[in-house]
Amino acid sequence: MQLLPKVTDYRALAGGISLLLVGIHLSVMSGLYFSMDRHSFEVFHTGWWWEIALNLQIVCYFLMYLCHRERLRHKIRWRRMRARFRLLVALLGVSTPSFLLVTAAQKGWFASPPTHDAVVYYSVLFFSIWIATAYVLPLTISIMLRGKKMVYFSIGEESLKGMILYFSPFLFLIGLAVFEIPRGGKLHLMLWPFFAYLQGSLVYFWAAWLPRAETQRGLVADEINIGDD
């Protein structure tokens, strides 16, 4: 019995997997940090941890490049430019572990663990930059140009269920935070990178599994379809 529909776009699938791997990586790091026992924090001082992190980062870069490679050579100039911009934004999102490594080295976090406030601050900063470049900037350009070439959502009666499904990772994370904060838990802080990147990867998985006609009719408009040539 087939649990998932047949993959219709393997390039989009590669992009989704790339983001999901980064989310898992960051959540593992968050879990090791917020457990705050000496043994778990010492993992960050081992060579094998950073070898895994570096190789995983390279794999994620490669998968994201595969996702956008064909569109970078499109015959139409504005589509090539759009593809380059989207690849740059995607690589920015995938590079969060590298940015975190540089920040940790500059702030001396390997010798002395950062405070919770510092972790939250830089996490929100990195995530805000990604959201701004991936969503806010393209939508602003779209509104200014009054065109449809950067449309991200097709909102209508048929897309309501799709909207709920699309934002389900954030909704689940909000529910987890509401449950954890009153009891002083930190599970939502450990898992929020995973759910944030899962949210970002859904548009890729949507394009990878759903037939083209459904993506155009539902939540994902034609122009955000990763497999659009």
Short mmCIF file of C-alpha atoms in Angstrom, two decimals:
data_model
loop_
_atom_site.label_atom_id
_atom_site.label_comp_id
_atom_site.label_asym_id
_atom_site.label_seq_id
_atom_site.Cartn_x
_atom_site.Cartn_y
_atom_site.Cartn_z
CA MET A 1 0.00 0.00 0.00
CA GLN A 2 1.44 3.37 -1.04
CA LEU A 3 1.40 5.81 1.88
CA LEU A 4 2.33 8.90 -0.14
CA PRO A 5 1.40 10.00 -3.67
CA LYS A 6 3.94 9.47 -6.40
CA VAL A 7 6.69 12.08 -6.48
CA THR A 8 6.14 14.37 -9.46
CA ASP A 9 9.15 16.64 -8.94
CA TYR A 10 12.36 15.20 -7.47
CA ARG A 11 14.10 18.57 -7.60
CA ALA A 12 11.52 20.04 -5.24
CA LEU A 13 11.88 16.97 -3.03
CA ALA A 14 15.64 17.62 -2.78
CA GLY A 15 15.01 21.19 -1.62
CA GLY A 16 12.52 20.07 1.02
CA ILE A 17 14.88 17.41 2.37
CA SER A 18 17.69 19.97 2.54
CA LEU A 19 15.67 22.31 4.76
CA LEU A 20 14.37 19.46 6.88
CA LEU A 21 17.91 18.20 7.57
CA VAL A 22 18.94 21.68 8.74
CA GLY A 23 15.92 21.83 11.06
CA ILE A 24 16.79 18.46 12.59
CA HIS A 25 20.43 19.51 12.98
CA LEU A 26 19.52 22.75 14.78
CA SER A 27 16.97 21.03 17.02
CA VAL A 28 19.57 18.47 18.10
CA MET A 29 21.89 21.37 18.98
CA SER A 30 19.07 23.09 20.87
CA GLY A 31 18.34 19.90 22.78
CA LEU A 32 21.99 19.51 23.80
CA TYR A 33 22.12 23.14 24.89
CA PHE A 34 18.87 23.36 26.85
CA SER A 35 19.57 20.11 28.68
CA MET A 36 22.56 22.08 30.04
CA ASP A 37 24.33 19.18 31.68
CA ARG A 38 28.09 19.12 31.38
CA HIS A 39 28.25 15.91 29.37
CA SER A 40 25.86 17.12 26.66
CA PHE A 41 27.56 20.51 26.26
CA GLU A 42 30.97 18.87 25.88
CA VAL A 43 29.72 17.31 22.64
CA PHE A 44 30.32 20.70 20.99
CA HIS A 45 34.02 20.37 21.83
CA THR A 46 34.48 17.08 19.98
CA GLY A 47 35.86 16.78 16.47
CA TRP A 48 33.36 14.14 15.36
CA TRP A 49 30.43 16.47 16.04
CA TRP A 50 31.79 19.19 13.78
CA GLU A 51 32.75 16.67 11.10
CA ILE A 52 29.14 15.50 11.00
CA ALA A 53 27.91 19.09 11.01
CA LEU A 54 30.23 20.10 8.15
CA ASN A 55 29.36 17.09 5.98
CA LEU A 56 25.66 17.60 6.64
CA GLN A 57 26.01 21.25 5.63
CA ILE A 58 27.67 20.25 2.35
CA VAL A 59 24.92 17.71 1.62
CA CYS A 60 22.25 20.37 2.26
CA TYR A 61 23.98 22.84 -0.08
CA PHE A 62 24.20 20.18 -2.78
CA LEU A 63 20.53 19.18 -2.46
CA MET A 64 19.42 22.81 -2.62
CA TYR A 65 21.55 23.40 -5.71
CA LEU A 66 19.99 20.35 -7.38
CA CYS A 67 16.58 21.80 -6.60
CA HIS A 68 17.28 25.07 -8.44
CA ARG A 69 19.84 24.00 -11.04
CA GLU A 70 17.55 23.61 -14.04
CA ARG A 71 15.77 26.89 -13.48
CA LEU A 72 19.07 28.78 -13.32
CA ARG A 73 19.47 28.05 -17.06
CA HIS A 74 15.98 29.12 -18.14
CA LYS A 75 15.74 30.80 -21.53
CA ILE A 76 13.66 33.69 -20.20
CA ARG A 77 15.86 36.26 -18.47
CA TRP A 78 13.48 37.28 -15.65
CA ARG A 79 12.94 33.63 -14.75
CA ARG A 80 16.70 33.14 -14.51
CA MET A 81 16.97 36.18 -12.26
CA ARG A 82 14.13 34.92 -10.09
CA ALA A 83 15.77 31.50 -9.86
CA ARG A 84 19.06 33.06 -8.74
CA PHE A 85 17.29 35.08 -6.07
CA ARG A 86 15.42 32.03 -4.80
CA LEU A 87 18.61 29.96 -4.71
CA LEU A 88 20.38 32.71 -2.77
CA VAL A 89 17.55 32.86 -0.24
CA ALA A 90 17.46 29.07 0.06
CA LEU A 91 21.22 28.88 0.62
CA LEU A 92 20.90 31.60 3.24
CA GLY A 93 18.36 29.51 5.12
CA VAL A 94 20.47 26.37 4.82
CA SER A 95 23.56 28.24 6.08
CA THR A 96 22.16 28.91 9.56
CA PRO A 97 24.39 26.25 11.22
CA SER A 98 27.46 27.91 9.63
CA PHE A 99 26.36 31.37 10.82
CA LEU A 100 25.80 29.90 14.27
CA LEU A 101 29.31 28.41 14.28
CA VAL A 102 30.90 31.75 13.34
CA THR A 103 28.85 33.58 15.99
CA ALA A 104 29.78 31.01 18.64
CA ALA A 105 33.47 31.38 17.82
CA GLN A 106 33.30 35.19 17.95
CA LYS A 107 31.36 35.24 21.23
CA GLY A 108 33.51 32.61 22.92
CA TRP A 109 30.59 30.23 23.46
CA PHE A 110 32.80 27.15 23.21
CA ALA A 111 34.60 28.13 26.40
CA SER A 112 31.57 29.55 28.21
CA PRO A 113 27.98 28.56 27.30
CA PRO A 114 25.78 31.46 26.11
CA THR A 115 22.90 32.69 28.19
CA HIS A 116 19.36 31.68 27.26
CA ASP A 117 18.61 35.29 26.29
CA ALA A 118 21.54 35.29 23.85
CA VAL A 119 20.41 32.02 22.27
CA VAL A 120 16.86 33.29 21.83
CA TYR A 121 18.11 36.63 20.45
CA TYR A 122 20.35 35.13 17.76
CA SER A 123 17.83 32.44 16.89
CA VAL A 124 15.14 35.05 16.31
CA LEU A 125 17.62 37.22 14.38
CA PHE A 126 18.63 34.44 11.95
CA PHE A 127 15.06 33.32 11.48
CA SER A 128 13.80 36.88 10.92
CA ILE A 129 16.41 37.49 8.20
CA TRP A 130 15.31 34.32 6.44
CA ILE A 131 11.60 35.20 6.66
CA ALA A 132 12.28 38.74 5.43
CA THR A 133 14.25 37.60 2.38
CA ALA A 134 12.12 34.56 1.56
CA TYR A 135 8.65 36.05 2.02
CA VAL A 136 8.46 39.73 2.97
CA LEU A 137 10.80 41.08 0.26
CA PRO A 138 9.25 39.12 -2.66
CA LEU A 139 5.72 40.01 -1.56
CA THR A 140 6.67 43.67 -1.21
CA ILE A 141 8.13 43.67 -4.72
CA SER A 142 5.01 41.96 -6.01
CA ILE A 143 2.76 44.62 -4.44
CA MET A 144 4.91 47.45 -5.76
CA LEU A 145 4.95 46.05 -9.29
CA ARG A 146 1.29 45.06 -9.08
CA GLY A 147 2.10 41.87 -10.95
CA LYS A 148 1.63 38.19 -10.38
CA LYS A 149 5.15 36.93 -10.97
CA MET A 150 5.97 36.70 -7.28
CA VAL A 151 2.58 35.50 -6.02
CA TYR A 152 2.98 33.12 -3.07
CA PHE A 153 -0.56 32.14 -2.15
CA SER A 154 -3.77 31.51 -4.02
CA ILE A 155 -6.40 32.33 -1.42
CA GLY A 156 -9.92 31.15 -2.03
CA GLU A 157 -12.56 28.75 -0.81
CA GLU A 158 -10.68 25.75 -2.18
CA SER A 159 -7.42 26.77 -0.50
CA LEU A 160 -8.71 27.13 3.11
CA LYS A 161 -7.97 23.51 4.00
CA GLY A 162 -4.62 23.82 2.26
CA MET A 163 -3.77 26.96 4.27
CA ILE A 164 -4.51 25.16 7.55
CA LEU A 165 -2.43 22.18 6.47
CA TYR A 166 0.41 24.40 5.26
CA PHE A 167 0.66 26.30 8.57
CA SER A 168 0.16 23.19 10.72
CA PRO A 169 3.84 23.10 11.90
CA PHE A 170 3.59 26.63 13.29
CA LEU A 171 0.18 25.91 14.81
CA PHE A 172 1.54 22.80 16.49
CA LEU A 173 4.56 24.74 17.77
CA ILE A 174 2.33 27.46 19.23
CA GLY A 175 0.22 24.80 20.95
CA LEU A 176 3.37 23.17 22.36
CA ALA A 177 4.62 26.53 23.66
CA VAL A 178 1.27 27.24 25.34
CA PHE A 179 1.58 23.87 27.09
CA GLU A 180 5.28 24.14 28.02
CA ILE A 181 5.68 27.76 29.15
CA PRO A 182 3.32 27.62 32.19
CA ARG A 183 5.04 24.46 33.48
CA GLY A 184 8.54 25.85 32.88
CA GLY A 185 9.32 23.33 30.15
CA LYS A 186 11.76 23.87 27.31
CA LEU A 187 10.59 21.33 24.76
CA HIS A 188 9.19 24.08 22.52
CA LEU A 189 12.62 25.80 22.52
CA MET A 190 14.31 22.54 21.56
CA LEU A 191 11.88 21.73 18.76
CA TRP A 192 11.17 25.15 17.31
CA PRO A 193 14.04 25.00 14.72
CA PHE A 194 12.66 21.70 13.42
CA PHE A 195 9.12 23.03 13.08
CA ALA A 196 10.32 26.32 11.60
CA TYR A 197 12.30 24.54 8.88
CA LEU A 198 9.52 22.03 8.38
CA GLN A 199 7.27 25.02 7.71
CA GLY A 200 9.72 26.32 5.13
CA SER A 201 10.12 22.91 3.49
CA LEU A 202 6.39 22.29 3.05
CA VAL A 203 6.22 24.41 -0.09
CA TYR A 204 8.88 22.17 -1.63
CA PHE A 205 7.14 18.98 -0.55
CA TRP A 206 3.85 20.39 -1.82
CA ALA A 207 5.36 20.86 -5.27
CA ALA A 208 7.11 17.47 -5.10
CA TRP A 209 4.04 15.35 -4.35
CA LEU A 210 0.96 17.18 -5.54
CA PRO A 211 -0.01 17.17 -9.23
CA ARG A 212 0.63 20.48 -11.00
CA ALA A 213 -3.10 21.21 -11.44
CA GLU A 214 -3.70 20.89 -7.70
CA THR A 215 -0.82 23.18 -6.77
CA GLN A 216 -2.16 25.84 -9.10
CA ARG A 217 -5.71 25.47 -7.77
CA GLY A 218 -4.83 25.26 -4.10
CA LEU A 219 -2.42 26.92 -1.71
CA VAL A 220 0.67 27.06 -3.91
CA ALA A 221 0.31 29.35 -6.88
CA ASP A 222 1.92 28.59 -10.22
CA GLU A 223 4.84 30.95 -9.71
CA ILE A 224 5.99 29.36 -6.45
CA ASN A 225 5.85 25.86 -7.87
CA ILE A 226 9.46 24.75 -7.48
CA GLY A 227 9.22 22.45 -10.46
CA ASP A 228 7.91 25.17 -12.76
CA ASP A 229 10.08 25.41 -15.86
#
